[in-house]
Amino acid sequence: MTDFRPVLFILGLFLSALAVAMMVPALVDAAIGHDDWRVFALSGAATLFVGVALATGFRGDAMRLDLRQGFVLTAATWIVLSAFSALPFVFSDITLSYVDAYFEAVSGLTTTGATVLVGLESMPPGILLWRSILQFIGGAGIIVMAIAVLPFLRVGGMQLFRAESSEKSDKVLPRLSSVAAATVAVYVGLTALCAILYGVAGMSGFDAVTHAMTTVSTAGFANYDSSFAWFQNPAIEWIAILFMLIGGCPMVVFILLARGHFRPLWSDSQIRAFLAIVLLASLAMTLWLHATRDVEFGIALRLALFNVTSVTTTTGYASADYGTWGGFAMVGFVLLMCVGGCTGSTTGAIKVFRLQILARLIGAQLRRQMQPHGVFPMHYMGQHVHDDVQASVMAFFAVYIVSLASLTLVLAALGYDLVTAFSGAASILSNHGPGLGDIIGPSGNFQSLSDAAKWVLCFGMFLGRLEIFTLLMLFSVRLWRG
Amino acid sequence: MTDFRPVLFILGLFLSALAVAMMVPALVDAAIGHDDWRVFALSGAATLFVGVALATGFRGDAMRLDLRQGFVLTAATWIVLSAFSALPFVFSDITLSYVDAYFEAVSGLTTTGATVLVGLESMPPGILLWRSILQFIGGAGIIVMAIAVLPFLRVGGMQLFRAESSEKSDKVLPRLSSVAAATVAVYVGLTALCAILYGVAGMSGFDAVTHAMTTVSTAGFANYDSSFAWFQNPAIEWIAILFMLIGGCPMVVFILLARGHFRPLWSDSQIRAFLAIVLLASLAMTLWLHATRDVEFGIALRLALFNVTSVTTTTGYASADYGTWGGFAMVGFVLLMCVGGCTGSTTGAIKVFRLQILARLIGAQLRRQMQPHGVFPMHYMGQHVHDDVQASVMAFFAVYIVSLASLTLVLAALGYDLVTAFSGAASILSNHGPGLGDIIGPSGNFQSLSDAAKWVLCFGMFLGRLEIFTLLMLFSVRLWRG
């Protein structure tokens, strides 16, 4: 029988940290004299109580988690933290039902950015701040998970990104911790820089800080129902484009950049492919808008770049209602949703490195058909890609498509039309946010969906965020058996 | 430099055979005194002339084709035969443009069943017969290709179905030829049986023969715009269901059945999975129709079974306008289109054995995550599945999804909405036929599409029929180099 005490211990620590984070909106609300400070204080106290109880009750040696414990902890962290993050939404004046509150919390922590709130303009500042903080924390969590956890759980080919010396050294965790800490520091620094630039470009201090927190984390909550279209400010849009692109790159690369090494930014084939996809898709979308929607070229370029970047990085901002751009745009956006950014970023979806490996697999197949007995070793960024990594990537792709199809089918069975069901499933699974169609398109939101649909979408957001296999493992008999 | 003379020689033989096939509608038209007999005689003469010229001009040793020649011949056969099969449509009274005629011919030979003809009820009998003959010939071609060609070209994991003794024996071709001949004999026998039953159930002799030819070949051309809904005859529908299911099974199995071996029908895991998919999907669709469309259970069951079977076997008949059945039905039908039937049948799409191997891959991945250093050999129907077969299947799945996405994007760029573009791409790539939506749904047809869209869809039909990789090879530098 596996010992799950260390899992509960670490969960307790995480919950305690979450409680501390709730103090931020509590203080802000108190400072401006908004009554919601009680809501956050109360939620924080409840969360802290449970957190401390778990941490003290199950104290033990948590430094040696085995695979079983690793899977359970990783999945449980997102599910349980979301449950407590939802408390302020329930207790606040906006009085959401628990499913709505949980949906909003999951959408926040997983950096999805789909919202059930309508009339964001008139929401209490504490609530808006809490939404941004959830995405900011979630983003940090995703980066740490990508660097320190998933490569060891061998999820979806992520073992390719295992730190090189990790298998030899006996000091794996300290070394990883320092990389993770440095990466999170870079993440915080970029967010601060983004906030400053937003402020300079004309955002209020509050908007600048909250939107910076949801930009670099490629998360997508905005303080306005119309998202970035509210600002009508090209400078702000260009800053958002830049920082969404930054958020789509592996965060580790910016540590090297901070140390003065610029080469990795160009020599990293994943980053090159990612930027090429965004640029080519933006160019195609620009021409489409210019040709079929009579939009002036310069404006079309900005519109295309902003929304293509937002979709490809699975951020979820909109600078226009791109749901009205016609069939090519709709198909293009659904496909880009499934692409995502680089591994080691906060983006969701399949991600560029997996698509690169798939392309190499297809190429190898064409070669093998010509030379049936040839051997074609695969390389990626100077590394040999072992067979088990290839199999992991392929299994991930297959399970991604199956998940997408299943989510679509369930949403359709709940009564939604093909476009809503398919785009909603694609958007939620990729942790992007808005879908297409009248209901959940960029000008709509998730409020009107049934409770059943919301629970299904919460599951979909976890599925995407946990790279599917981490969550699937919980349903595997093997995990629980001796 | 590869010698393509044997390719041209065999093409010549195939064209000569096609010319002979054109004599059938010529004779029928002549017998009933319809002027179109001249059209078929003329088309046949032209085809025969080219065929004989090629066969005599490039006569040589065709029994030893290498891989290069194999790929070129396989792809060229479908493309060139379609070009000549289109002639009667051009010359006939119905005077189609060449692109329309080519579309109809490709849709016939690839057993897709999408049509550009409107008012089938008033079409000359020769034309209707020619459409059926094309699908009948196409179906036989697909079976022979699946048994004798694709396993040797190692396309998409088909090497799994290589006849066991083939690598040892030096008499591969004769042995294969006899298997192929026996299989085609079974195919012809089943078609005859189907025609007799259709006749008994109330079809006219002409309808019985033509529809039998498009049923067992899971092809889908009907003699009426409203397809099988025209008959309003449950017995005919049940016969169609039975023979579409038969058409979805590996034809080889019926050789064994004819010899009195019934076990393979139940012990073949591919057949079991195929039937399970059809039955489960039909049951779900029945419940959906009963619950949301107020259809009586018995009628709902027949409607669901007929249309689910038609879609899953990529036949393309419709017994109702299932485009009005709502979101769940639409999503379900698009997914079923991508499933297809068994390998060695005339169905298109991904096919059941590949989905089974993908499911095993996902299972192996879950196991490997629990035991990183474990070895998990894969088995399928008692055979060990080698790594290169797994890689072929995975590459096929990936390239299928990429093809589906690309076709959808191109159709959307040509101005079609998301539902038309996506369902059209899925339907055409799987060689199914009708799509969804107002334009190409079961109550519409492909007539109104632009010429550009029709050429794209012709390419899509070849892509699907040639299991994608066979056609992709033609674009590979490697094929033409040295």
Coordinates of N, CA, C and O in Angstrom, one line a residue, chain A residues 89-138:
Chain A
F89 N -15.0 33.6 -4.4 CA -16.1 33.8 -5.4 C -17.5 33.5 -4.8 O -18.5 34.1 -5.1
V90 N -17.5 32.5 -4.0 CA -18.8 32.0 -3.4 C -19.2 33.0 -2.3 O -20.4 33.4 -2.2
F91 N -18.3 33.4 -1.4 CA -18.6 34.3 -0.3 C -18.9 35.7 -0.7 O -19.5 36.5 0.1
S92 N -18.3 36.2 -1.8 CA -18.3 37.6 -2.1 C -19.7 38.0 -2.5 O -20.6 37.2 -2.7
D93 N -19.9 39.3 -2.6 CA -21.2 39.9 -3.0 C -21.7 39.4 -4.4 O -22.9 39.4 -4.6
I94 N -20.7 38.9 -5.2 CA -21.2 38.5 -6.6 C -21.9 37.2 -6.5 O -22.5 36.7 -7.4
T95 N -21.8 36.5 -5.3 CA -22.5 35.3 -5.0 C -22.7 34.3 -6.2 O -23.8 34.2 -6.8
L96 N -21.6 33.7 -6.6 CA -21.7 32.7 -7.6 C -22.2 31.3 -7.0 O -21.9 31.1 -5.8
S97 N -22.8 30.5 -7.7 CA -23.1 29.1 -7.3 C -21.7 28.4 -7.2 O -20.7 28.9 -7.7
Y98 N -21.6 27.3 -6.4 CA -20.3 26.7 -6.3 C -19.7 26.2 -7.6 O -18.5 26.4 -7.8
V99 N -20.6 25.7 -8.5 CA -20.0 25.2 -9.7 C -19.4 26.4 -10.5 O -18.3 26.3 -11.1
D100 N -20.1 27.5 -10.5 CA -19.6 28.7 -11.2 C -18.3 29.2 -10.6 O -17.3 29.5 -11.3
A101 N -18.3 29.2 -9.3 CA -17.0 29.6 -8.6 C -15.9 28.7 -8.9 O -14.8 29.1 -9.1
Y102 N -16.2 27.4 -8.8 CA -15.1 26.4 -9.1 C -14.6 26.5 -10.5 O -13.4 26.5 -10.8
F103 N -15.6 26.7 -11.5 CA -15.2 26.9 -12.9 C -14.2 28.1 -13.0 O -13.2 28.0 -13.6
E104 N -14.6 29.2 -12.4 CA -13.8 30.4 -12.5 C -12.4 30.2 -11.9 O -11.4 30.6 -12.4
A105 N -12.4 29.4 -10.7 CA -11.1 29.2 -10.1 C -10.2 28.2 -10.9 O -9.0 28.5 -11.1
V106 N -10.8 27.2 -11.5 CA -10.1 26.3 -12.3 C -9.6 27.0 -13.5 O -8.4 26.9 -13.9
S107 N -10.4 27.8 -14.1 CA -10.1 28.6 -15.3 C -8.9 29.5 -15.0 O -8.1 29.8 -15.8
G108 N -8.9 30.0 -13.7 CA -7.8 30.9 -13.3 C -6.5 30.1 -13.1 O -5.5 30.4 -13.8
L109 N -6.5 29.1 -12.2 CA -5.3 28.4 -11.9 C -4.7 27.7 -13.1 O -3.5 27.6 -13.2
T110 N -5.5 27.1 -14.0 CA -5.0 26.4 -15.1 C -4.6 27.4 -16.2 O -4.2 27.0 -17.3
T111 N -4.7 28.7 -16.0 CA -4.4 29.8 -17.0 C -5.3 29.6 -18.2 O -4.8 29.9 -19.3
T112 N -6.5 29.1 -18.1 CA -7.4 29.0 -19.2 C -8.0 30.3 -19.6 O -7.8 30.8 -20.8
G113 N -8.7 31.0 -18.7 CA -9.2 32.3 -19.0 C -10.6 32.4 -19.5 O -11.1 33.4 -19.9
A114 N -11.3 31.2 -19.5 CA -12.7 31.2 -19.8 C -13.4 31.7 -18.5 O -13.0 31.4 -17.4
T115 N -14.4 32.6 -18.7 CA -15.0 33.2 -17.5 C -16.6 33.0 -17.5 O -17.2 32.9 -18.6
V116 N -17.1 32.9 -16.3 CA -18.6 32.8 -16.2 C -19.1 34.2 -15.7 O -20.3 34.3 -15.4
L117 N -18.2 35.1 -15.5 CA -18.6 36.4 -14.9 C -19.0 37.4 -16.1 O -18.3 37.5 -17.1
V118 N -20.1 38.1 -15.9 CA -20.6 39.0 -16.8 C -20.6 40.4 -16.1 O -20.9 40.5 -14.9
G119 N -20.2 41.5 -16.8 CA -20.2 42.8 -16.2 C -18.9 42.9 -15.4 O -19.0 43.4 -14.3
L120 N -17.8 42.5 -16.0 CA -16.5 42.6 -15.3 C -16.2 44.0 -14.8 O -15.6 44.3 -13.8
E121 N -16.7 45.0 -15.7 CA -16.4 46.4 -15.4 C -16.8 46.8 -14.0 O -16.2 47.7 -13.4
S122 N -17.9 46.2 -13.5 CA -18.5 46.7 -12.2 C -18.2 45.7 -11.1 O -18.8 45.7 -10.1
M123 N -17.2 44.8 -11.4 CA -16.9 43.8 -10.3 C -16.1 44.5 -9.2 O -15.3 45.4 -9.5
P124 N -16.1 44.0 -8.0 CA -15.3 44.6 -6.9 C -13.8 44.4 -7.3 O -13.4 43.3 -7.8
P125 N -12.9 45.3 -7.0 CA -11.5 45.2 -7.3 C -10.9 43.9 -6.7 O -10.0 43.3 -7.4
G126 N -11.3 43.6 -5.5 CA -10.6 42.4 -4.9 C -10.9 41.2 -5.8 O -10.0 40.3 -5.9
I127 N -12.1 41.0 -6.3 CA -12.4 39.9 -7.1 C -11.6 39.9 -8.4 O -11.0 38.8 -8.8
L128 N -11.5 41.0 -9.1 CA -10.7 41.1 -10.3 C -9.2 40.8 -10.0 O -8.5 40.1 -10.7
L129 N -8.7 41.3 -8.8 CA -7.3 41.1 -8.5 C -7.1 39.6 -8.2 O -6.1 39.0 -8.6
W130 N -8.1 39.0 -7.5 CA -8.0 37.5 -7.2 C -7.9 36.7 -8.4 O -7.1 35.7 -8.5
R131 N -8.7 37.0 -9.4 CA -8.7 36.3 -10.7 C -7.3 36.4 -11.3 O -6.7 35.4 -11.8
S132 N -6.7 37.6 -11.3 CA -5.3 37.7 -11.9 C -4.3 37.0 -11.1 O -3.4 36.4 -11.6
I133 N -4.4 37.1 -9.7 CA -3.5 36.4 -8.9 C -3.5 34.9 -9.1 O -2.5 34.2 -9.2
L134 N -4.7 34.3 -9.3 CA -4.9 32.9 -9.6 C -4.1 32.5 -10.8 O -3.4 31.5 -10.9
Q135 N -4.2 33.4 -11.9 CA -3.5 33.0 -13.1 C -2.0 33.2 -13.0 O -1.3 32.4 -13.5
F136 N -1.6 34.2 -12.2 CA -0.2 34.4 -12.0 C 0.4 33.2 -11.2 O 1.4 32.7 -11.6
I137 N -0.3 32.8 -10.1 CA 0.2 31.6 -9.4 C 0.2 30.4 -10.3 O 1.1 29.6 -10.3
G138 N -0.9 30.2 -11.0 CA -1.1 29.1 -11.9 C 0.1 29.0 -12.9 O 0.7 27.9 -13.1

